[in-house]
Short mmCIF file of C-alpha atoms in Angstrom, two decimals:
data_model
loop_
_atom_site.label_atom_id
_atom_site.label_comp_id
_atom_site.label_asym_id
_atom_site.label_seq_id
_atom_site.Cartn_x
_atom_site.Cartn_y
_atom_site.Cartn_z
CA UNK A 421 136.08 -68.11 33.75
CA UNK A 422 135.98 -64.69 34.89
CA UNK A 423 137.42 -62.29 32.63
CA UNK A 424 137.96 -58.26 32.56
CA UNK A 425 138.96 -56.28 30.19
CA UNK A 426 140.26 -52.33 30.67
CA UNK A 427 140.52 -49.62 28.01
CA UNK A 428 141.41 -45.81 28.76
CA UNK A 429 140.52 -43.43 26.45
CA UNK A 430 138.88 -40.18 26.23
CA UNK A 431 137.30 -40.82 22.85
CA UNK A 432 135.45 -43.92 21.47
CA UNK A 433 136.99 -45.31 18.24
CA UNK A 434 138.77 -48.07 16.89
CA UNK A 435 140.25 -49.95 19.78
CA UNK A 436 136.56 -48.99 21.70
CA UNK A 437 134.85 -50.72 19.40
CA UNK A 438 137.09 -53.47 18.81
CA UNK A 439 136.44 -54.21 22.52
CA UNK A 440 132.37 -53.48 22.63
CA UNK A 441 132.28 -56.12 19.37
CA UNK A 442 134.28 -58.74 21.12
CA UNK A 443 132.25 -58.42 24.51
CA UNK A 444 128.45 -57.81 22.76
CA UNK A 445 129.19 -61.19 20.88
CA UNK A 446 129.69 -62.94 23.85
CA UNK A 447 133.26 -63.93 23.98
CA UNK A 448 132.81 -64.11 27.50
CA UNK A 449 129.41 -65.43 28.94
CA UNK A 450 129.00 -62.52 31.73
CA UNK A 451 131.16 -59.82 29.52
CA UNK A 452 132.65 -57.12 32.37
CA UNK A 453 134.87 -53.69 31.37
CA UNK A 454 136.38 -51.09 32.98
CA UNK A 455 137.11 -47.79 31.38
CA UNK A 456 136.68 -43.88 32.12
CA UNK A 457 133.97 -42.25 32.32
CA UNK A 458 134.09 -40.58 29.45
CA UNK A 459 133.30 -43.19 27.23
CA UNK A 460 131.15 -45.88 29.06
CA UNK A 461 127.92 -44.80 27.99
CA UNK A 462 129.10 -46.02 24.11
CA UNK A 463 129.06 -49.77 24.93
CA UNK A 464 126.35 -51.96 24.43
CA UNK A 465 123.55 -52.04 27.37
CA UNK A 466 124.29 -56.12 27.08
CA UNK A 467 128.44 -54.81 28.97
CA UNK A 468 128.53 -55.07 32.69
CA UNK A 469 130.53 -51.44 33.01
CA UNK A 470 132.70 -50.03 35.87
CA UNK A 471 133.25 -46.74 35.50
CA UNK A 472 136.28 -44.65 36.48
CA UNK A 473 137.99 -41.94 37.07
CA UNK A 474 141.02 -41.69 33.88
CA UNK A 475 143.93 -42.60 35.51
CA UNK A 476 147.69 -41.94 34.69
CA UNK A 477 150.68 -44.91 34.67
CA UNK A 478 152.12 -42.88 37.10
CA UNK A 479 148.85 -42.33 39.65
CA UNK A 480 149.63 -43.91 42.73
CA UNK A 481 146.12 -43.19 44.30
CA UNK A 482 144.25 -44.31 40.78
CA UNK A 483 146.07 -47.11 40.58
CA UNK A 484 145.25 -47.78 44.38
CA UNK A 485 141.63 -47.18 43.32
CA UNK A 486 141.98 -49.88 40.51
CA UNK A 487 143.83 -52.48 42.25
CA UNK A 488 141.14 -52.32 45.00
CA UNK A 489 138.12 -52.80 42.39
CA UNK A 490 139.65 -55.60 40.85
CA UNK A 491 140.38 -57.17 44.18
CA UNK A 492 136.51 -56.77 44.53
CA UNK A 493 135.82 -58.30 41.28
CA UNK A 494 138.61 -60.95 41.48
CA UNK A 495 139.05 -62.05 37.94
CA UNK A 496 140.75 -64.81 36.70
CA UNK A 497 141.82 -62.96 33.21
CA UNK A 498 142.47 -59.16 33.01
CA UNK A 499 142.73 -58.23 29.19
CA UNK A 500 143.88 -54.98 28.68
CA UNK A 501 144.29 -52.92 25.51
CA UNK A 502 147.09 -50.69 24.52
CA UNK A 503 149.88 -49.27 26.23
CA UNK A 504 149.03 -47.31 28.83
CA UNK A 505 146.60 -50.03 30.16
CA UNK A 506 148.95 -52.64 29.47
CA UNK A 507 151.56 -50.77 31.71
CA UNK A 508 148.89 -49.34 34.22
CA UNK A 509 147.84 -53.70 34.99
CA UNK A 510 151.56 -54.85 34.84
CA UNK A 511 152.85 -52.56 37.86
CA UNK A 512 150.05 -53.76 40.18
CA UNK A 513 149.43 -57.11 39.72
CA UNK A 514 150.80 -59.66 42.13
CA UNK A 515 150.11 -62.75 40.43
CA UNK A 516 145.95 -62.32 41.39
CA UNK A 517 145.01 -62.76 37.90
CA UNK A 518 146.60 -63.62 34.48
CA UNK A 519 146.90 -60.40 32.44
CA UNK A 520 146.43 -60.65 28.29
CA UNK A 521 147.59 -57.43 26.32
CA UNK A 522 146.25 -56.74 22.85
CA UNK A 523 148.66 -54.52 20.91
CA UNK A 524 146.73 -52.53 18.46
CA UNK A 525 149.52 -50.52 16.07
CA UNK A 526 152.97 -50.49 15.72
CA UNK A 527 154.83 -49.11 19.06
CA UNK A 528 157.98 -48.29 19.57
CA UNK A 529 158.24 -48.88 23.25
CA UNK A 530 157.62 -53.30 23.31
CA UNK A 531 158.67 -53.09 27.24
CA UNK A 532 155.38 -52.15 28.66
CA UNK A 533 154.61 -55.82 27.46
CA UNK A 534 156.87 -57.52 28.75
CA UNK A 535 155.02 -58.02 32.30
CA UNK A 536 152.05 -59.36 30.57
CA UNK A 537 150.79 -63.12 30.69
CA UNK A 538 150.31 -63.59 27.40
CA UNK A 539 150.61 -60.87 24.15
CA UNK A 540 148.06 -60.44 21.31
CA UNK A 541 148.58 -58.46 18.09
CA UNK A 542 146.35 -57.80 15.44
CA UNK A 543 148.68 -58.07 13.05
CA UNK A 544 152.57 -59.65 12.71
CA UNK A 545 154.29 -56.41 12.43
CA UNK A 546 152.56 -55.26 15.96
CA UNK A 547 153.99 -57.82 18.12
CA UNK A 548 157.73 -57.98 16.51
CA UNK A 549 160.39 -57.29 18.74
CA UNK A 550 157.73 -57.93 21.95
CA UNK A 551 160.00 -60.91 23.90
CA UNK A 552 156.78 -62.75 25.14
CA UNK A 553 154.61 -65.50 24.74
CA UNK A 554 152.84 -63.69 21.54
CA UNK A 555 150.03 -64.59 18.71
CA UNK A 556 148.32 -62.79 16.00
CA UNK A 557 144.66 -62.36 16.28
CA UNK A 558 143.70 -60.27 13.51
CA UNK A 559 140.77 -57.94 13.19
CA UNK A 560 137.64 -58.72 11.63
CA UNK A 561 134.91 -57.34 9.32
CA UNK A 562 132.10 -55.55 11.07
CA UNK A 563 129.65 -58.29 11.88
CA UNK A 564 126.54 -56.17 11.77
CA UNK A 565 127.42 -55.55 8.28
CA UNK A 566 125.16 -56.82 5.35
CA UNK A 567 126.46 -57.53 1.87
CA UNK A 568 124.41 -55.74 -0.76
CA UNK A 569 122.35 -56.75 -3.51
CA UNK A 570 123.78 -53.72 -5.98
CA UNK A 571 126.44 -52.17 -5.87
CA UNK A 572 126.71 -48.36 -7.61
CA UNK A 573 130.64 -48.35 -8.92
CA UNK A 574 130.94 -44.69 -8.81
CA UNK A 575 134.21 -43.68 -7.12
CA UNK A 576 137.17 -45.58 -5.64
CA UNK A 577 137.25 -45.20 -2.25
CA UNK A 578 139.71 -44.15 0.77
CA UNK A 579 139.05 -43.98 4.58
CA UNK A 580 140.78 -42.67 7.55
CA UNK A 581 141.77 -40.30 10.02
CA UNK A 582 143.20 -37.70 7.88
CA UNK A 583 146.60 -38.06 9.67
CA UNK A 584 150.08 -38.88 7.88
CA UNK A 585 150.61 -42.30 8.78
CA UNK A 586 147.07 -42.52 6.37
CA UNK A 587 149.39 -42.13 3.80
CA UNK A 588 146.94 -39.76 1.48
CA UNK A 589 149.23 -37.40 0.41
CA UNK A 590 150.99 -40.21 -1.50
CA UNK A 591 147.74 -41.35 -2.65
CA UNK A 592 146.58 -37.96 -3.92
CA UNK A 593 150.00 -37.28 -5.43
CA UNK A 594 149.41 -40.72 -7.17
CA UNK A 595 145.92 -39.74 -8.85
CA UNK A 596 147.35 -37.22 -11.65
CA UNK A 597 147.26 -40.19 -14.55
CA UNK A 598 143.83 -41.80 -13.22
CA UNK A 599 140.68 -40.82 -15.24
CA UNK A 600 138.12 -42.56 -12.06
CA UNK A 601 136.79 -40.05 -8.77
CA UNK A 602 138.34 -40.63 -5.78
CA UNK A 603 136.08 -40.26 -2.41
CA UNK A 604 138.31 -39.65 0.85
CA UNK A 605 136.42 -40.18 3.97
CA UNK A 606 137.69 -38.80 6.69
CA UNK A 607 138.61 -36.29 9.50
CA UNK A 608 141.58 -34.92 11.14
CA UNK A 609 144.46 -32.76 11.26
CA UNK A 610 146.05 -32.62 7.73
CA UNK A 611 142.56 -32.02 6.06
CA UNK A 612 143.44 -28.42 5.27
CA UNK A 613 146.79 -29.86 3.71
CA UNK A 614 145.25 -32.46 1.70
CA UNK A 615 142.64 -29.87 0.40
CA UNK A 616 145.56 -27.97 -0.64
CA UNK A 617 147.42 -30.85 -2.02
CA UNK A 618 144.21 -31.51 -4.42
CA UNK A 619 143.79 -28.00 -5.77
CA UNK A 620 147.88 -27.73 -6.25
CA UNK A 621 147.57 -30.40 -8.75
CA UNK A 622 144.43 -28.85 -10.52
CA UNK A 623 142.39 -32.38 -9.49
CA UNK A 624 139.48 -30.59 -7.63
CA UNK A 625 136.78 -32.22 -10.12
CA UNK A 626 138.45 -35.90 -9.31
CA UNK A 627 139.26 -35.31 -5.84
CA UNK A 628 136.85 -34.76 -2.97
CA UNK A 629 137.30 -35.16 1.21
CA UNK A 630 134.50 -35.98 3.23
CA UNK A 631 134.14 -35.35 6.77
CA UNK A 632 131.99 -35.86 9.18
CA UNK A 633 130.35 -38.93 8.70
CA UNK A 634 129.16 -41.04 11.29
CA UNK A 635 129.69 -44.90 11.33
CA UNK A 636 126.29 -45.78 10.25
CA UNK A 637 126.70 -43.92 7.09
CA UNK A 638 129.44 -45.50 6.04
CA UNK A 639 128.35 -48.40 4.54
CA UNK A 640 126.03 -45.48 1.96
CA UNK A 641 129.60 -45.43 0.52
CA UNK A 642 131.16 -48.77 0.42
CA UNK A 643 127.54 -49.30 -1.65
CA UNK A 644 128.87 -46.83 -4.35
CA UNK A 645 132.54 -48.00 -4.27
CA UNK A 646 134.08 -49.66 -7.02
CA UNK A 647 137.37 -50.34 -5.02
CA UNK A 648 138.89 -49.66 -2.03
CA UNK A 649 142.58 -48.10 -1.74
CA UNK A 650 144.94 -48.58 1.15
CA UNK A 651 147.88 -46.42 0.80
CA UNK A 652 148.79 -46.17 4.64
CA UNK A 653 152.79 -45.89 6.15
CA UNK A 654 151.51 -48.05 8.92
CA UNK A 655 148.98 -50.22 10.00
CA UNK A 656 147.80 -52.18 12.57
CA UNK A 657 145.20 -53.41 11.01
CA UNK A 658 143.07 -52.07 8.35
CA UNK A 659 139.98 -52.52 9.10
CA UNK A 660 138.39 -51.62 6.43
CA UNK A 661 140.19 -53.56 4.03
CA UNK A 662 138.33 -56.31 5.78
CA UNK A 663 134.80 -54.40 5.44
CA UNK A 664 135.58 -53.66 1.99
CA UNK A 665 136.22 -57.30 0.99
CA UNK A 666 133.35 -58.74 2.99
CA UNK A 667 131.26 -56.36 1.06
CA UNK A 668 133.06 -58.00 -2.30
CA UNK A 669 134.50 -54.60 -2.94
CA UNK A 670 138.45 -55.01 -4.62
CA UNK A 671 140.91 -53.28 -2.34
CA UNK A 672 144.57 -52.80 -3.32
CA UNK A 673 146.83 -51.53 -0.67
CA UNK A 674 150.88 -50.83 0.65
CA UNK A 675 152.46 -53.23 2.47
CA UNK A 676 151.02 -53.06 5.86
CA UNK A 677 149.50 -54.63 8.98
CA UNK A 678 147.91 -57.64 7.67
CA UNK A 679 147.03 -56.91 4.04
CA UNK A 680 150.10 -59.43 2.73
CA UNK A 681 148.30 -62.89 4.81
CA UNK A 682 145.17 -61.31 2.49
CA UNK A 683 146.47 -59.86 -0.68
CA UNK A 684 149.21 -61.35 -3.47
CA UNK A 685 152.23 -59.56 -3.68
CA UNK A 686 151.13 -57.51 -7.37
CA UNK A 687 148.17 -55.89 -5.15
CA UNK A 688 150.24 -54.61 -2.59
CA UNK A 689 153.10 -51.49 -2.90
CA UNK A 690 155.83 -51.16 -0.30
CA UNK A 691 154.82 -48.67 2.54
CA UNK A 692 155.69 -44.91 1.70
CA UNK A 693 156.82 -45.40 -1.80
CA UNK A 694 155.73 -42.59 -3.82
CA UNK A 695 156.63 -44.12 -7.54
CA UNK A 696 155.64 -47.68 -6.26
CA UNK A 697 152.19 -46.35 -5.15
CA UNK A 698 151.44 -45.20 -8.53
CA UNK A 699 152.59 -47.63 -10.72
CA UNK A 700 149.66 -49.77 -8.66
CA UNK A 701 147.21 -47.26 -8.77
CA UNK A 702 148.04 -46.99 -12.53
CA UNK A 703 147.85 -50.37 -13.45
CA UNK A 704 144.30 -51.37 -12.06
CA UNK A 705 142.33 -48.40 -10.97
CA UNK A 706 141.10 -47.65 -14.10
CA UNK A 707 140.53 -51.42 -15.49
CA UNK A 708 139.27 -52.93 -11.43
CA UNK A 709 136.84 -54.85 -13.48
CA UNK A 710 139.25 -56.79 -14.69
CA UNK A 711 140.47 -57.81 -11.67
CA UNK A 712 138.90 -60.77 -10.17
CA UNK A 713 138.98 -61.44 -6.00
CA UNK A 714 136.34 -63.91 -5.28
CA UNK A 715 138.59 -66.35 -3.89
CA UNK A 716 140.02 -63.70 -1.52
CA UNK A 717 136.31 -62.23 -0.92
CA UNK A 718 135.49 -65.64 0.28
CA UNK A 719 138.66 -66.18 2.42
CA UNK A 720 137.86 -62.61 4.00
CA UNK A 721 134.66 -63.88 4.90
CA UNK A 722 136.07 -67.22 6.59
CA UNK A 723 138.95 -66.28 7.99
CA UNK A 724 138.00 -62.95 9.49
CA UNK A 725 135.00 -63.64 11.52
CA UNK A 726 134.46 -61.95 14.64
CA UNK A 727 133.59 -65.99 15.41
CA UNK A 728 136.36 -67.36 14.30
CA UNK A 729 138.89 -64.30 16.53
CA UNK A 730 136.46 -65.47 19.80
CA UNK A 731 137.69 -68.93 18.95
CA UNK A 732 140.83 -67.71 19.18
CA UNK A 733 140.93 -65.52 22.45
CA UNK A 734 139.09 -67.82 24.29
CA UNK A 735 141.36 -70.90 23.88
CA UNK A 736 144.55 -68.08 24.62
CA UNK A 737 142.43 -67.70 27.90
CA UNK A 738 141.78 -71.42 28.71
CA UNK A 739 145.21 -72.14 28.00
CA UNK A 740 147.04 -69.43 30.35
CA UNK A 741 143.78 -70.67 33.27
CA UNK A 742 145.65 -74.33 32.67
CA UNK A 743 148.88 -73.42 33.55
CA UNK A 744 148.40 -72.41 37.20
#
C-alpha cells in the first residue's frame, strides 16, 4: 500500500507536525510527502520528500505540475490535510487513487470535502455538517515526551497562539479573584492587547506572557505547572490538553474540540462564556490539589497514543483499498 500525503503551508506548525509524527512513526512502511518548499527541510530525514513549488486551488499549470508527479508516483492513497489541499486533490483526481482528507479545525466551508474518499476529523465538532463517509481520529500526546519524576507546581499554565479564538482575554478577565500565577505561553497578534488587558486590571505581579519559546522548551514549563487551563472559543483539538495529561498535569478547559470524550462535564465551561469561565477557574484553581485525575491521566495515556491513531488510519486505508 502506497500512500501520499500533501500539506501546503508556508510555515511549519501544528498540522506540519501532526503529519511528520504520523509518517516518522511509521504509519506507512515507505512514508512519502509532498509539500512546498518552504517547509520540507522540517521533516524528519527518515520522510521520502517531494518538494514543490506552493500552488494555488485555482493554478491550472501547478495543478498540471502535481497531477503529473503523482501520475509518476502512482499511489494508491493520497491523504491530504486541510482545505486548500483537500480542494487542490479533489479537482484533479480521476479516480487514480483514493483520496483521505483530515480536517484539522472547525471550517465553515464542509464542500471542499465532499469530493474526498473518505473524511477524518480530529475531533466531532470538525467533521459536523461534512455529508461524507467521516470518523474521528483524535490527536495525540507528543510521543517523544517523557513523564517526569518531579514536578515544581509553581504557576498554572496556558498555551497558544495569542489569537482570539485562544480565548485569553476571557481567561485573563477571569483571574481577578485567583490568588495562584498564571504563565501564558505564547505568540501572536493580540499580545500587545493581552499585555494591556493584564495591566488594566492591576494583575501585572500574577500575570505574565511568554513568547518566543521554541518547542523543545516547552516541556521546562509543563515541569513547573500545577495545571493546565483551556479557555479557547474553538478547537480542533487541543493538543496540549493531551500533553498536559500525559505529563499527569490537571487541565480544566471550555467546551471544545475533544476535551468533553476526556473531561466530566464540572471540568469543562461552555465556549466564550465570560461568567461561566470564572466560576471554574474559581472553584479549583486555587484548591487543584484537591482534585484528583488519575483515572483520566491513565485514559489519556491509552486512548491517545500516536499507536493507537496509526491503528486507526491504517485500517481507514485498508478498508477504502477493499472496496475497489
Amino acid at each position: 500500500m502506497k500512500v501520499v500525503h500533501f500539506v501546503l503551508s508556508e510555515e511549519f506548525a501544528g498540522i506540519e507536525q501532526h503529519v511528520d509524527e504520523l509518517l516518522s512513526n511509521k504509519l506507512n512502511k515507505d512514508p512519502i510527502l509532498i509539500c512546498n518548499n518552504s517547509i520540507a527541510n522540517n521533516f524528519d530525514d527518515s520522510i521520502f520528500v517531494y518538494k514543490i513549488k506552493n500552488l494555488g486551488r485555482r493554478s491550472f499549470y501547478g495543478k498540471y505540475k502535481l497531477n503529473q508527479l503523482l501520475k509518476k508516483i502512482n499511489p494508491d492513497v493520497v491523504h491530504t490535510h486541510g482545505s486548500k489541499t483537500s480542494s487542490i486533490i479533489s479537482s484533479i483526481n480521476k479516480n487514480q487513487f483514493k483520496h483521505v482528507a483530515t480536517v484539522h479545525g472547525i471550517k465553515k466551508n464542509k464542500k471542499v470535502y465532499k469530493k474526498a474518499d473518505f473524511v477524518i476529523g480530529v475531533s466531532k465538532k470538525a467533521i459536523d455538517g461534512i455529508e461524507n463517509n467521516v470518523d474521528v481520529v483524535t490527536n495525540w500526546w507528543n510521543p517523544k515526551l517523557a513523564k517526569f519524576n518531579k514536578k515544581k507546581n509553581e504557576y498554572a499554565l496556558a498555551i497558544g497562539r495569542l489569537e482570539k479564538v485562544k480565548g485569553f482575554d476571557l481567561l485573563i478577565n477571569s483571574w481577578v479573584n485567583i490568588e495562584t500565577n498564571l504563565v501564558i505561553v505564547g505568540s501572536g497578534k493580540e499580545r500587545n492587547k493581552l499585555a494591556h488587558m493584564i495591566n488594566s486590571k492591576g494583575l501585572n505581579e500574577k500575570i505574565k506572557i511568554i513568547d518566543s519559546v521554541k518547542k523543545g522548551e516547552l516541556v521546562e514549563y509543563y515541569r513547573n505547572a500545577k495545571l493546565l487551563i483551556i479557555s479557547s472559543r474553538d478547537e480542533g483539538g487541543p493538543r496540549v490538553a493531551l500533553e498536559a495529561l500525559y505529563l499527569q498535569i490537571p487541565v480544566i478547559s471550555t467546551n471544545v474540540g475533544h476535551m468533553p470524550m476526556i473531561l466530566p462535564k464540572e471540568l469543562l465551561a461552555p465556549a466564550n462564556d465570560q461568567n461561566s469561565l470564572q466560576n471554574l477557574l474559581e472553584s479549583y484553581v486555587d484548591k487543584i490539589d484537591n482534585l484528583n485525575q488519575d483515572a483520566i491521566f491513565e485514559f489519556v495515556t491509552k486512548e491517545f497514543s500516536i499507536d493507537e491513531k496509526i491503528t486507526q488510519i491504517r485500517g481507514i486505508y485498508e478498508s477504502l483499498l477493499k472496496r475497489r
